[in-house]
PDB file of C-alpha atoms and ligand atoms in Angstrom:
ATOM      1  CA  UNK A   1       0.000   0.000   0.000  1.00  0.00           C
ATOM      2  CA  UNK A   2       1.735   3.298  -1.060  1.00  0.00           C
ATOM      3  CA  UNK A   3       2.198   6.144   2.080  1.00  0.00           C
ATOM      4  CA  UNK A   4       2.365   9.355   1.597  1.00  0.00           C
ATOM      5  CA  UNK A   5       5.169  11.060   3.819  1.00  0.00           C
ATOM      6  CA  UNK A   6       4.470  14.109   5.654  1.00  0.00           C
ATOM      7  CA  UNK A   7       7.485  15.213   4.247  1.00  0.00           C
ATOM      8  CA  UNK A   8       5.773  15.910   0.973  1.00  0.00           C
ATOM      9  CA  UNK A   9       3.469  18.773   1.939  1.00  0.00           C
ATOM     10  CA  UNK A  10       1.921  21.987   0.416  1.00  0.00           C
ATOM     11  CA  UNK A  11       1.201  25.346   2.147  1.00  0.00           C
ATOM     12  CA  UNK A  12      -1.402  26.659  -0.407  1.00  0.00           C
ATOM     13  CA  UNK A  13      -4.156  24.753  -2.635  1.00  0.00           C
ATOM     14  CA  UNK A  14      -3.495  25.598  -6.276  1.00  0.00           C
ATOM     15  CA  UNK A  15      -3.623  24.131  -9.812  1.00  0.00           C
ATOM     16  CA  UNK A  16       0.568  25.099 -10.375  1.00  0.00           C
ATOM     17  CA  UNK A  17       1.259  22.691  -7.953  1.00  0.00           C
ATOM     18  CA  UNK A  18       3.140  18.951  -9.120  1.00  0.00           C
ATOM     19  CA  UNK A  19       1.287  15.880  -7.826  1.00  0.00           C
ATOM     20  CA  UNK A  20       4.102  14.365  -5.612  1.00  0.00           C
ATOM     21  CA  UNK A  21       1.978  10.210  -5.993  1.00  0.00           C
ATOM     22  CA  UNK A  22      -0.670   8.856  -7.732  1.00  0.00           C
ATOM     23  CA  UNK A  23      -3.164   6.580  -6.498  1.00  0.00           C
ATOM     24  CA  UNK A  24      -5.828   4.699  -9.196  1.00  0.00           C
ATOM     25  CA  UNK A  25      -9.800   5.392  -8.084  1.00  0.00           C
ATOM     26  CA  UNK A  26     -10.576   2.505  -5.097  1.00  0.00           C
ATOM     27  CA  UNK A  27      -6.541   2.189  -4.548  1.00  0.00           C
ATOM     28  CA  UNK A  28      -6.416   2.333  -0.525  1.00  0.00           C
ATOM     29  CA  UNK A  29      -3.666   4.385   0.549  1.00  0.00           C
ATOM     30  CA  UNK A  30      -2.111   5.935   4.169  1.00  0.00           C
ATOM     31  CA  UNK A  31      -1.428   9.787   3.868  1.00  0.00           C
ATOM     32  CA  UNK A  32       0.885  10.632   7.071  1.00  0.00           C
ATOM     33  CA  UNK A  33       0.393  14.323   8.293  1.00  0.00           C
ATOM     34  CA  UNK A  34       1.630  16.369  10.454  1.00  0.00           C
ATOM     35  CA  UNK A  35      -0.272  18.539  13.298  1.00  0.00           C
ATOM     36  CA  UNK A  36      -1.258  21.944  12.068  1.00  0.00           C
ATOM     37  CA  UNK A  37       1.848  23.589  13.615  1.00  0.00           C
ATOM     38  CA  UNK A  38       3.947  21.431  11.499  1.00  0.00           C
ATOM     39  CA  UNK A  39       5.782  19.601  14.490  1.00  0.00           C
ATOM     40  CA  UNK A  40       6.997  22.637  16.259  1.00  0.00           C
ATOM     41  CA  UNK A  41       5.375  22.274  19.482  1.00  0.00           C
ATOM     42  CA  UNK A  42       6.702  19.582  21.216  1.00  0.00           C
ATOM     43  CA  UNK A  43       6.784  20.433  25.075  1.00  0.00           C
ATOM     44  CA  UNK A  44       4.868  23.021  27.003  1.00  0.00           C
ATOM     45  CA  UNK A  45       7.947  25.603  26.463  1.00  0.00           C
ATOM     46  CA  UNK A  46       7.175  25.606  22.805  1.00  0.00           C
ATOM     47  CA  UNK A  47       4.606  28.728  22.539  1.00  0.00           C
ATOM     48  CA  UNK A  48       2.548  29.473  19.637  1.00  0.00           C
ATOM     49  CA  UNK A  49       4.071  33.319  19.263  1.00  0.00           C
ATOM     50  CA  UNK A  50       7.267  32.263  18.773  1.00  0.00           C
ATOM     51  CA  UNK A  51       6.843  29.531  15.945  1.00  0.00           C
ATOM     52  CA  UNK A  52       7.421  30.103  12.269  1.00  0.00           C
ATOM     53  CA  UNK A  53       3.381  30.792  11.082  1.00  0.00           C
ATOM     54  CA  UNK A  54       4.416  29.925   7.238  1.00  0.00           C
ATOM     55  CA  UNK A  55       5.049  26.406   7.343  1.00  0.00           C
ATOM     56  CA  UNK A  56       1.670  26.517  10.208  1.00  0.00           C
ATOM     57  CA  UNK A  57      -1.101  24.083   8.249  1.00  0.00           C
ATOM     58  CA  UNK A  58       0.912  21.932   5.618  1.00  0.00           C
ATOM     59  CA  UNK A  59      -1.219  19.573   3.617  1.00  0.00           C
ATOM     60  CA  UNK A  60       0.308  16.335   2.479  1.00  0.00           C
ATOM     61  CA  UNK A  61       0.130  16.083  -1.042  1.00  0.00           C
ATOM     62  CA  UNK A  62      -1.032  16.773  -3.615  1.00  0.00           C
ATOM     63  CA  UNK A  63      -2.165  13.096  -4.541  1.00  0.00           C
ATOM     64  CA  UNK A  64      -3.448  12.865  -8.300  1.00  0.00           C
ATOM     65  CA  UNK A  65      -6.748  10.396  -8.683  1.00  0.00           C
ATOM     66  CA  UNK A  66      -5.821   8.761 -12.393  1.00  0.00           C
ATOM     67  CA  UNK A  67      -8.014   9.593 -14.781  1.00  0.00           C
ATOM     68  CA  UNK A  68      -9.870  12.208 -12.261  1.00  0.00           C
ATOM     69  CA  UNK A  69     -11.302  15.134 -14.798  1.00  0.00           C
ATOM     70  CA  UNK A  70     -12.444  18.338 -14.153  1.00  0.00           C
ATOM     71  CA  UNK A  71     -16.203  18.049 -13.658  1.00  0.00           C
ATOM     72  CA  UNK A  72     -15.910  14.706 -12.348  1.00  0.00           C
ATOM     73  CA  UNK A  73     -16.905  14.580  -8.248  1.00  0.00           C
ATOM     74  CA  UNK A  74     -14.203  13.080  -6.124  1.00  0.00           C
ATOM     75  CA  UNK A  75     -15.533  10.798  -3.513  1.00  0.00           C
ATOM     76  CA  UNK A  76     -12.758  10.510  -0.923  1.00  0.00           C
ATOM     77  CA  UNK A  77     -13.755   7.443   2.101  1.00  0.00           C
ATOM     78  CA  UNK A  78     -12.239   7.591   5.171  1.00  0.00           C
ATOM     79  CA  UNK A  79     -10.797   4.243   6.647  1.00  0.00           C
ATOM     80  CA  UNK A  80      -9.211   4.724   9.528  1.00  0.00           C
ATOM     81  CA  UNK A  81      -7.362   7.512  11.537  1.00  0.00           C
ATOM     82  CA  UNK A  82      -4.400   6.696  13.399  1.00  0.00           C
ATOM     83  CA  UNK A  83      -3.199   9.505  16.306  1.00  0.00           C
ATOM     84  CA  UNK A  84       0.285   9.859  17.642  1.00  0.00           C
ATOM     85  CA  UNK A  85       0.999   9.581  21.534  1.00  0.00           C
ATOM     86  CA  UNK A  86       0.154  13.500  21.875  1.00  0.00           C
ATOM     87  CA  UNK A  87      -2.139  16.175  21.277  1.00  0.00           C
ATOM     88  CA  UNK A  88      -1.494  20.235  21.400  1.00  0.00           C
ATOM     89  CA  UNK A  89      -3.828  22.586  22.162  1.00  0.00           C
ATOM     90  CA  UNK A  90      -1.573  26.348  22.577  1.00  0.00           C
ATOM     91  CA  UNK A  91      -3.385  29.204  23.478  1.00  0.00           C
ATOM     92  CA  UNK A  92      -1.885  33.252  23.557  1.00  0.00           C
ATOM     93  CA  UNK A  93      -3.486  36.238  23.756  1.00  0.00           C
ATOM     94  CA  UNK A  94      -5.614  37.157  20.660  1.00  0.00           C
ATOM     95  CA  UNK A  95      -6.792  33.649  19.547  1.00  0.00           C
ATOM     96  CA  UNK A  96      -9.892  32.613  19.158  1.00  0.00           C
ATOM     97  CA  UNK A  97     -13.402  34.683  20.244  1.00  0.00           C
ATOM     98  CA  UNK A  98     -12.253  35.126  23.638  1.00  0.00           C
ATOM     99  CA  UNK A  99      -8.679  35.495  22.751  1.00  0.00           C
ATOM    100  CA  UNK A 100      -8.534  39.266  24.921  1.00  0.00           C
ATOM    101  CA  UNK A 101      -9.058  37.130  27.990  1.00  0.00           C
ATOM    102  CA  UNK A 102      -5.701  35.389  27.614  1.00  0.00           C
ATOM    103  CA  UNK A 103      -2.915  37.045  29.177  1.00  0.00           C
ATOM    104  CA  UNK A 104      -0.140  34.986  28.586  1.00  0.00           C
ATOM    105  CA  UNK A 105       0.530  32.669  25.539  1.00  0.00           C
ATOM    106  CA  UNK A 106       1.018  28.951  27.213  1.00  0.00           C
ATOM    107  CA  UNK A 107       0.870  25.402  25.654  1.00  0.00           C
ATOM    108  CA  UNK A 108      -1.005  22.234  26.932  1.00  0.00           C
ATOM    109  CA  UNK A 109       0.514  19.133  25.968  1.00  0.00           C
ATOM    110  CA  UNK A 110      -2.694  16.641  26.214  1.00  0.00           C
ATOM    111  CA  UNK A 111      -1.462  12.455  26.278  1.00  0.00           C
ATOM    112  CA  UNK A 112      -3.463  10.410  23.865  1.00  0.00           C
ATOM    113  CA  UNK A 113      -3.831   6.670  26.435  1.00  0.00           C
ATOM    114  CA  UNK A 114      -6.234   4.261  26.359  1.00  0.00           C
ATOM    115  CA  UNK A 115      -8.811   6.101  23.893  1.00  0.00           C
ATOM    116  CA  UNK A 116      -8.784   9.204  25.564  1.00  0.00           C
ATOM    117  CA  UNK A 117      -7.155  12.776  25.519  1.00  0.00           C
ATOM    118  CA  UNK A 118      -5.906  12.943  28.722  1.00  0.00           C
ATOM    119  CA  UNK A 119      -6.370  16.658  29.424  1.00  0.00           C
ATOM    120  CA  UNK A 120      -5.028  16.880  33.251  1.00  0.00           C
ATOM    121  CA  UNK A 121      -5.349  14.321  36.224  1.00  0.00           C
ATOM    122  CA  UNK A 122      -8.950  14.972  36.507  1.00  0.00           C
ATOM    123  CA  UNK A 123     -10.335  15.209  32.939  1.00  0.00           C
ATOM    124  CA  UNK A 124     -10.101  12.885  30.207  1.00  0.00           C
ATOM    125  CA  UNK A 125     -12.044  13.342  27.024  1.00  0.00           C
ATOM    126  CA  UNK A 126     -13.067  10.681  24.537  1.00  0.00           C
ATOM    127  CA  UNK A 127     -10.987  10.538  21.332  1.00  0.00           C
ATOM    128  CA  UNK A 128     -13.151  11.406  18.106  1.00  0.00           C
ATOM    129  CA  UNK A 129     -10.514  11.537  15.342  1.00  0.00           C
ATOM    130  CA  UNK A 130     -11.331  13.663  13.002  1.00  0.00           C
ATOM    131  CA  UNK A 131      -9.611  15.355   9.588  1.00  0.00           C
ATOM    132  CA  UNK A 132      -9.562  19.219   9.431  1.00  0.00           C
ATOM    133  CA  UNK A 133      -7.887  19.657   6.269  1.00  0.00           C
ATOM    134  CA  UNK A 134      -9.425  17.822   3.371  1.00  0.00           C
ATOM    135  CA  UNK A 135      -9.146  19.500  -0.160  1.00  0.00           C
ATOM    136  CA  UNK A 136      -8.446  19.187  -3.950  1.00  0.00           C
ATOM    137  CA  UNK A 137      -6.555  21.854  -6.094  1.00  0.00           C
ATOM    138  CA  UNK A 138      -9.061  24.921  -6.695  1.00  0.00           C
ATOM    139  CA  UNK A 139      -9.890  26.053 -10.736  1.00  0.00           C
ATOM    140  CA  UNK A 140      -7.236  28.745  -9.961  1.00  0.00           C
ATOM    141  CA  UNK A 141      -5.120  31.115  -7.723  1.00  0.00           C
ATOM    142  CA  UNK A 142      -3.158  30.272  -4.448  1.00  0.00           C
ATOM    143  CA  UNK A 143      -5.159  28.981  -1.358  1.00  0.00           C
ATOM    144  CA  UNK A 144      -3.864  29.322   1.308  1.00  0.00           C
ATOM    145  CA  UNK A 145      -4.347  25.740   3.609  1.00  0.00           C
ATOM    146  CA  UNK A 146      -5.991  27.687   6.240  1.00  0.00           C
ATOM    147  CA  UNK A 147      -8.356  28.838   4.644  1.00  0.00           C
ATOM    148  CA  UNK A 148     -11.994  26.217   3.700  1.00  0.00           C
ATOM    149  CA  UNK A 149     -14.042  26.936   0.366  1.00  0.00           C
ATOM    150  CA  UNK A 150     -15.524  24.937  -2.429  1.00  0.00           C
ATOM    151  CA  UNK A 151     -12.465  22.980  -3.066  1.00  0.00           C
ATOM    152  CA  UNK A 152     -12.451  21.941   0.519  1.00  0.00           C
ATOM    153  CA  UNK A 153      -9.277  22.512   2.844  1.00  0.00           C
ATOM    154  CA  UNK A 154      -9.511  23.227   6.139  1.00  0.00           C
ATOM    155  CA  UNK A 155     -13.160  22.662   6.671  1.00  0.00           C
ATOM    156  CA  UNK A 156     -12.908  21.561  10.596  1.00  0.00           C
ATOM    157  CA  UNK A 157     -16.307  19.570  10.260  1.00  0.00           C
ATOM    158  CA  UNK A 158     -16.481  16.767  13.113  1.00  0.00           C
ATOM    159  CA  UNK A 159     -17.969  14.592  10.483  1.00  0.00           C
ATOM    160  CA  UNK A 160     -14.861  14.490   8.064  1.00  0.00           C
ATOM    161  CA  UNK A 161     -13.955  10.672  10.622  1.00  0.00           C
ATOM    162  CA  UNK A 162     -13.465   7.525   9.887  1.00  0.00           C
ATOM    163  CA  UNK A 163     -16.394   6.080   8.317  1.00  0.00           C
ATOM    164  CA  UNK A 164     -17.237   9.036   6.235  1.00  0.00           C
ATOM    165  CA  UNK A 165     -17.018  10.004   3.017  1.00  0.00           C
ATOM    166  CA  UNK A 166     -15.712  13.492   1.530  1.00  0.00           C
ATOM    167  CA  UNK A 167     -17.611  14.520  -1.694  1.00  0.00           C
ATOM    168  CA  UNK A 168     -15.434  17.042  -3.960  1.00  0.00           C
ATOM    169  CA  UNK A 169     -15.712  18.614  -7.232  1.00  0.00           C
ATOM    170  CA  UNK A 170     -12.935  18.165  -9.616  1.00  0.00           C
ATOM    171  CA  UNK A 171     -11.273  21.559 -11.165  1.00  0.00           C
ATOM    172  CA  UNK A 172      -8.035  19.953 -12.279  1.00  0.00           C
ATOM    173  CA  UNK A 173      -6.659  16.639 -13.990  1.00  0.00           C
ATOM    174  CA  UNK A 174      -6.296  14.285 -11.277  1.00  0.00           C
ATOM    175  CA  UNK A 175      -8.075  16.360  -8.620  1.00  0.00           C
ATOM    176  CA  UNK A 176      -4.778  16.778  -6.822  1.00  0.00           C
ATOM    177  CA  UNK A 177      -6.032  15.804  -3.013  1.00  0.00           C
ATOM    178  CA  UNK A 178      -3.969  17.030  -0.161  1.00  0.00           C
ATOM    179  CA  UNK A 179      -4.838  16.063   3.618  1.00  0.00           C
ATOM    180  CA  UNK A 180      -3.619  17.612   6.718  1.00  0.00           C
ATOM    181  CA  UNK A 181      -4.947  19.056  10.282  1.00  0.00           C
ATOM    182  CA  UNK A 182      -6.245  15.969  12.384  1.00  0.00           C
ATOM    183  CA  UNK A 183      -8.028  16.440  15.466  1.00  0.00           C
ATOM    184  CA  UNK A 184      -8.147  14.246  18.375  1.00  0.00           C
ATOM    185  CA  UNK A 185     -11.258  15.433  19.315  1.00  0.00           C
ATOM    186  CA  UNK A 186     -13.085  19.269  19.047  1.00  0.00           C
ATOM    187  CA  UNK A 187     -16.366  20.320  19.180  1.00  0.00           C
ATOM    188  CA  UNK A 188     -18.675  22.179  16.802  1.00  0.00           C
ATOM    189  CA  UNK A 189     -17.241  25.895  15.923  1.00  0.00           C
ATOM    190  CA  UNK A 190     -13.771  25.263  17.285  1.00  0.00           C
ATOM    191  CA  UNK A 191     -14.536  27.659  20.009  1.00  0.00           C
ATOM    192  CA  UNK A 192     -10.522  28.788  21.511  1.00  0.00           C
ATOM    193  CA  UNK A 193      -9.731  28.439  17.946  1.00  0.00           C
ATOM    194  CA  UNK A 194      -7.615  25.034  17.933  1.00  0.00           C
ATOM    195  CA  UNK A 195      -9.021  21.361  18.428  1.00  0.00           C
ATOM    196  CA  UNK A 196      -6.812  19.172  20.264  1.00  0.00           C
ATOM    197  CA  UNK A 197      -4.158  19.565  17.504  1.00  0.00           C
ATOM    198  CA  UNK A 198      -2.336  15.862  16.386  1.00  0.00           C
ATOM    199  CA  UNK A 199      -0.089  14.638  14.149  1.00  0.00           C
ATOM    200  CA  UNK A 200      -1.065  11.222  12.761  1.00  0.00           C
ATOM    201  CA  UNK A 201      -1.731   9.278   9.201  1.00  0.00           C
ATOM    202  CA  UNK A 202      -5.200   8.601   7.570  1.00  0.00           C
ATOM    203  CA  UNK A 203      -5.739   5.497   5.490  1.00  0.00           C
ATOM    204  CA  UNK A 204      -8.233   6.499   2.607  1.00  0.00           C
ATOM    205  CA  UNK A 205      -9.787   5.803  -0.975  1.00  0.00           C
ATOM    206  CA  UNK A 206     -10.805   7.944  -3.717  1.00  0.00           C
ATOM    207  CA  UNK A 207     -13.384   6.997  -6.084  1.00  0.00           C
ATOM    208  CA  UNK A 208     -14.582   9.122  -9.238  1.00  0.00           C
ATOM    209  CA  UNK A 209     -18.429   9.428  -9.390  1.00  0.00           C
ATOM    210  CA  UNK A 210     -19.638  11.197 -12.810  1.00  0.00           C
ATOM    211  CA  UNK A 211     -22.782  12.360 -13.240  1.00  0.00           C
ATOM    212  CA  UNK A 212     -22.963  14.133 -10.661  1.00  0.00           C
ATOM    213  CA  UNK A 213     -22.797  18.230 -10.077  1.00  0.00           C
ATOM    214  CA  UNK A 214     -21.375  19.607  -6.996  1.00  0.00           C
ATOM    215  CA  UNK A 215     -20.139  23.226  -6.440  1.00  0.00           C
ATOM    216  CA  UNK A 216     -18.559  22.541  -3.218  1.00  0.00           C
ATOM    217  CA  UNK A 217     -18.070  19.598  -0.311  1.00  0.00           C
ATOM    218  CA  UNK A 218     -20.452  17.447   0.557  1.00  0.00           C
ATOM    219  CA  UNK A 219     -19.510  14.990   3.537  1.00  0.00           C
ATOM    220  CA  UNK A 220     -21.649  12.109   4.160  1.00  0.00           C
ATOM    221  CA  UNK A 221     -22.130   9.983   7.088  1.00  0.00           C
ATOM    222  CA  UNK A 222     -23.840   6.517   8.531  1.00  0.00           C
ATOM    223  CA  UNK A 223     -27.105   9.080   9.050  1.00  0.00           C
ATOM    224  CA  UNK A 224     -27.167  12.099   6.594  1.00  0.00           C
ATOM    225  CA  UNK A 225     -25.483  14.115   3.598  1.00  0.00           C
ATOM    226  CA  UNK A 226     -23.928  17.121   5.136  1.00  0.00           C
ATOM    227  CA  UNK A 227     -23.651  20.483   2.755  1.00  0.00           C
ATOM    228  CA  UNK A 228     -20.859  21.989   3.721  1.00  0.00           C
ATOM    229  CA  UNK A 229     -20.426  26.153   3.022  1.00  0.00           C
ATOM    230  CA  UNK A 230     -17.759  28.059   3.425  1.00  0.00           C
ATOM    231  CA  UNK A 231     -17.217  32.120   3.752  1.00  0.00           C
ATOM    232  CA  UNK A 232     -16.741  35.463   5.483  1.00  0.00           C
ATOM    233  CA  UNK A 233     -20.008  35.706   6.684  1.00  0.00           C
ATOM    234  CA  UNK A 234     -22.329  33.796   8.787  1.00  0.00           C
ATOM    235  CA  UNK A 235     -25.850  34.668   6.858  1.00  0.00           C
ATOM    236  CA  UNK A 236     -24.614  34.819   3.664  1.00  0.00           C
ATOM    237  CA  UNK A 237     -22.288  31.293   3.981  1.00  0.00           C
ATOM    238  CA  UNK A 238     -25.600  29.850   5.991  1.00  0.00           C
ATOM    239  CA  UNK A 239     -27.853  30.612   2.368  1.00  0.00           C
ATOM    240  CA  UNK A 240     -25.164  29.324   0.439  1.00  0.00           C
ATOM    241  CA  UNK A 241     -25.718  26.022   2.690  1.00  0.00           C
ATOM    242  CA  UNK A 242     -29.199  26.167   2.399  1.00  0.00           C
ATOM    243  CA  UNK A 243     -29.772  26.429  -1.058  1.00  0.00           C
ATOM    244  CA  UNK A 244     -27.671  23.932  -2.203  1.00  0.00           C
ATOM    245  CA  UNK A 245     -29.172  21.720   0.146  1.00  0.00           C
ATOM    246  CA  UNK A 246     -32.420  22.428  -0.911  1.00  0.00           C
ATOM    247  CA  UNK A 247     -31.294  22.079  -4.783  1.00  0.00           C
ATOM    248  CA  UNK A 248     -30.057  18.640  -3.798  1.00  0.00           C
ATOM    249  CA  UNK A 249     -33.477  17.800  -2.322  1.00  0.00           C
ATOM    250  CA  UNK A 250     -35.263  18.619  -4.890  1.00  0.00           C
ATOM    251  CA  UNK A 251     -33.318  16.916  -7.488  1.00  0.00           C
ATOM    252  CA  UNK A 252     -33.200  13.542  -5.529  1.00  0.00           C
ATOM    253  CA  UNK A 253     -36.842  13.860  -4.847  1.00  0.00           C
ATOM    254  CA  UNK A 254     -38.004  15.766  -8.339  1.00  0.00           C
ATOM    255  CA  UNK A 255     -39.739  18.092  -5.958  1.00  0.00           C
ATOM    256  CA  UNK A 256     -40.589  21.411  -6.792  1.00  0.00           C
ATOM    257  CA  UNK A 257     -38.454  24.197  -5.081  1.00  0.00           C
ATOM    258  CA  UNK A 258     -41.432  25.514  -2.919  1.00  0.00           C
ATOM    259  CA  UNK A 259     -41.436  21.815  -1.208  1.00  0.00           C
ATOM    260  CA  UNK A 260     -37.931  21.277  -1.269  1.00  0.00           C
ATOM    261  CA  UNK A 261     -37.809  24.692   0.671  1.00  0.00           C
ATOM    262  CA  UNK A 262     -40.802  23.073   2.807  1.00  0.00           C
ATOM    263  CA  UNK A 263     -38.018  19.836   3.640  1.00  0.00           C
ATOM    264  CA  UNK A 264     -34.904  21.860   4.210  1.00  0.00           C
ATOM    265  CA  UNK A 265     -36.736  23.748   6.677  1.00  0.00           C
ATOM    266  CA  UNK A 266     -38.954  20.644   8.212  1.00  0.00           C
ATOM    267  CA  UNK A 267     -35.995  17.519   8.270  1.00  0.00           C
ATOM    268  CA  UNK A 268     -32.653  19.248   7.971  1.00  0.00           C
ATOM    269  CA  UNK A 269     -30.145  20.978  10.621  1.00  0.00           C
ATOM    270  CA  UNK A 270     -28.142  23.938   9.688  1.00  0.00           C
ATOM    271  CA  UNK A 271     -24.346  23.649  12.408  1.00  0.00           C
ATOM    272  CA  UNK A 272     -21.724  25.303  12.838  1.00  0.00           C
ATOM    273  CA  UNK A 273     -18.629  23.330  11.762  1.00  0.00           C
ATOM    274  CA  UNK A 274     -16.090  26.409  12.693  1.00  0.00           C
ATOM    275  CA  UNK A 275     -15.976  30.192  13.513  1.00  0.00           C
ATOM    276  CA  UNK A 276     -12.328  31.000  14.084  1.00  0.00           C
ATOM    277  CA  UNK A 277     -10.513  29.903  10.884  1.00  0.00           C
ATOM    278  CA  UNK A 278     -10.195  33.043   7.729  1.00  0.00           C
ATOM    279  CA  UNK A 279     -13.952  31.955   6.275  1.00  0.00           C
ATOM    280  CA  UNK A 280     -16.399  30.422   8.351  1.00  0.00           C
ATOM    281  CA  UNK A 281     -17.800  26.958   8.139  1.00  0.00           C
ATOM    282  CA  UNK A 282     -21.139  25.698   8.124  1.00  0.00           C
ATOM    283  CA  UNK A 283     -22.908  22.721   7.076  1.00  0.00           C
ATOM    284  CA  UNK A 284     -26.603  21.812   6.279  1.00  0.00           C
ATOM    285  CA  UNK A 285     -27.500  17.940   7.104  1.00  0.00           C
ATOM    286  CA  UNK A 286     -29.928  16.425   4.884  1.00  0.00           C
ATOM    287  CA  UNK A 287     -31.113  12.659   6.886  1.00  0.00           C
ATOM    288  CA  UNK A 288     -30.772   9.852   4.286  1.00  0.00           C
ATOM    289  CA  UNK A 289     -34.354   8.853   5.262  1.00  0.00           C
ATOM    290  CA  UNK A 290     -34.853  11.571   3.176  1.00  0.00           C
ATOM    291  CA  UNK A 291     -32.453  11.758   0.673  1.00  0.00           C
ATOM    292  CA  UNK A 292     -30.680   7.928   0.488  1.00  0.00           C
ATOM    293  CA  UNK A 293     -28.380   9.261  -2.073  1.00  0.00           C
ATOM    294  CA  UNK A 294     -26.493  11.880  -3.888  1.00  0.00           C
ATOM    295  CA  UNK A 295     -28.053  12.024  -7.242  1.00  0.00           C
TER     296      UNK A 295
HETATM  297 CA1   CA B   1      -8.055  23.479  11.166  1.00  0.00          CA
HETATM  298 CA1   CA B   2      -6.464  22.310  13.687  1.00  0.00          CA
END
């Protein structure tokens, strides 16, 4: 089975960048990343202020799909997650929605034992590995990894886990998928403005699904089809969720849009995947009881 080394990374999503391996559509593969400081915090001396922010969320990759073509969807399943022995979570004045209230930057160094984060003596917290960066080369420009949109990236939805499966449109030959950003656990909107940060590998498979028309992610779970929007505002980004939800619905169901509307509003839940990342993140879940698949 081919890994991809963490060595091999990218710092922005773009269509100038080389494929560094190929995989063939189904091939199961292991993409090793690193945490979303790149490996610089190590002990609780290591702040956050005093790290080099450049190399900060490097995506391993980019991984061409053979014979992936723009218009294609990508459907990228995820097998397994595999954490190392340690999670981060820094914190310094500034970061995050409460960041004012932090006077001094300091770094927690949380043990990953026995399927929990180990966050002192007296709290542990269940693991629930999860992906933050997920993403294929955008039509054009420079992305930084940071930052989420329709080609993906740092999207910090709990639902990109093991189990799951990331729907992507295609804008380049190959698709050019780069991973990074895993989570040991975090809850919805990402509220300090890091998850438990972790380095770690991902075994996954990419399939090519034609036929299909996305304009951005899609993530779908045991239970629903989750439309994920990304963008600098929460209203806007929410409609964005909404309607293409609601466009979905009433394809799969050839319902007009007025009951379509009716569904989105009566069966689906609009969440908050992040708030502290350049865009915001939402996502819209549509239950399969309604919609069993992506048409
Ligand atoms: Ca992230
Ligand atoms: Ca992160």
């Amino acid at each position: 089975m081919q890994i991809i080394s963490r060595d091999k990374v990218i710092y922005r999503f773009s269509p100038a960048n080389p494929p560094v391996a190929t995989v063939s559509p189904g091939e199961e593969f292991w993409v090793e990343t690193r945490d979303c400081y790149s490996g610089q915090i190590k002990s609780a001396k290591d702040l956050r202020p005093h790290i080099d922010t450049s190399i900060m969320n490097a995506a391993t990759g980019p991984i061409a799909i053979a014979g992936a073509r723009p218009g294609d969807v990508l459907c990228v399943e995820i097998r397994e997650i595999e954490l190392a022995g340690y999670g981060i979570m820094p914190t310094n004045p500034g970061l995050g929605p409460l960041g004012e209230r932090i006077t001094a930057a300091d770094t927690k160094i949380i043990p990953i034992e026995g399927g929990f984060a180990h966050f002192s003596p007296a709290i542990r917290l269940p693991l629930a590995p999860m992906v933050g960066v997920l993403g294929v080369a955008p039509p054009d420009g420079k992305i930084p990894c940071v930052t989420p949109g329709d080609h993906g990236a740092n999207m910090d939805t709990t639902d990109i886990k093991a189990g799951s499966r990331v729907y992507l449109p295609v804008f380049v030959p190959g698709a050019n998928l780069a991973v990074a950003d895993l989570h040991a656990c975090m809850g919805d909107g990402e509220l300090s403005g890091t998850g438990i940060e972790i380095a770690g590998r991902v075994r996954l498979a990419a399939m090519l699904v034609s036929g299909l028309a996305l304009a951005g992610p899609v993530v779908e779970t045991e239970a629903a089809f989750l439309v994920v929007a990304s963008g600098p505002e929460f209203r806007e980004t929410a409609r964005t969720a909404i309607a293409r939800a609601a466009d979905l619905i009433g394809k799969a169901l050839a319902a007009p849009f007025p009951d379509a509307y009716r569904l989105v509003s009566a069966a689906c839940d609009l969440k908050i995947s992040q708030i502290v990342n350049p865009l915001l993140t939402v996502r819209v879940a549509i239950p399969k009881y309604l919609m069993p698949r992506l048409v």
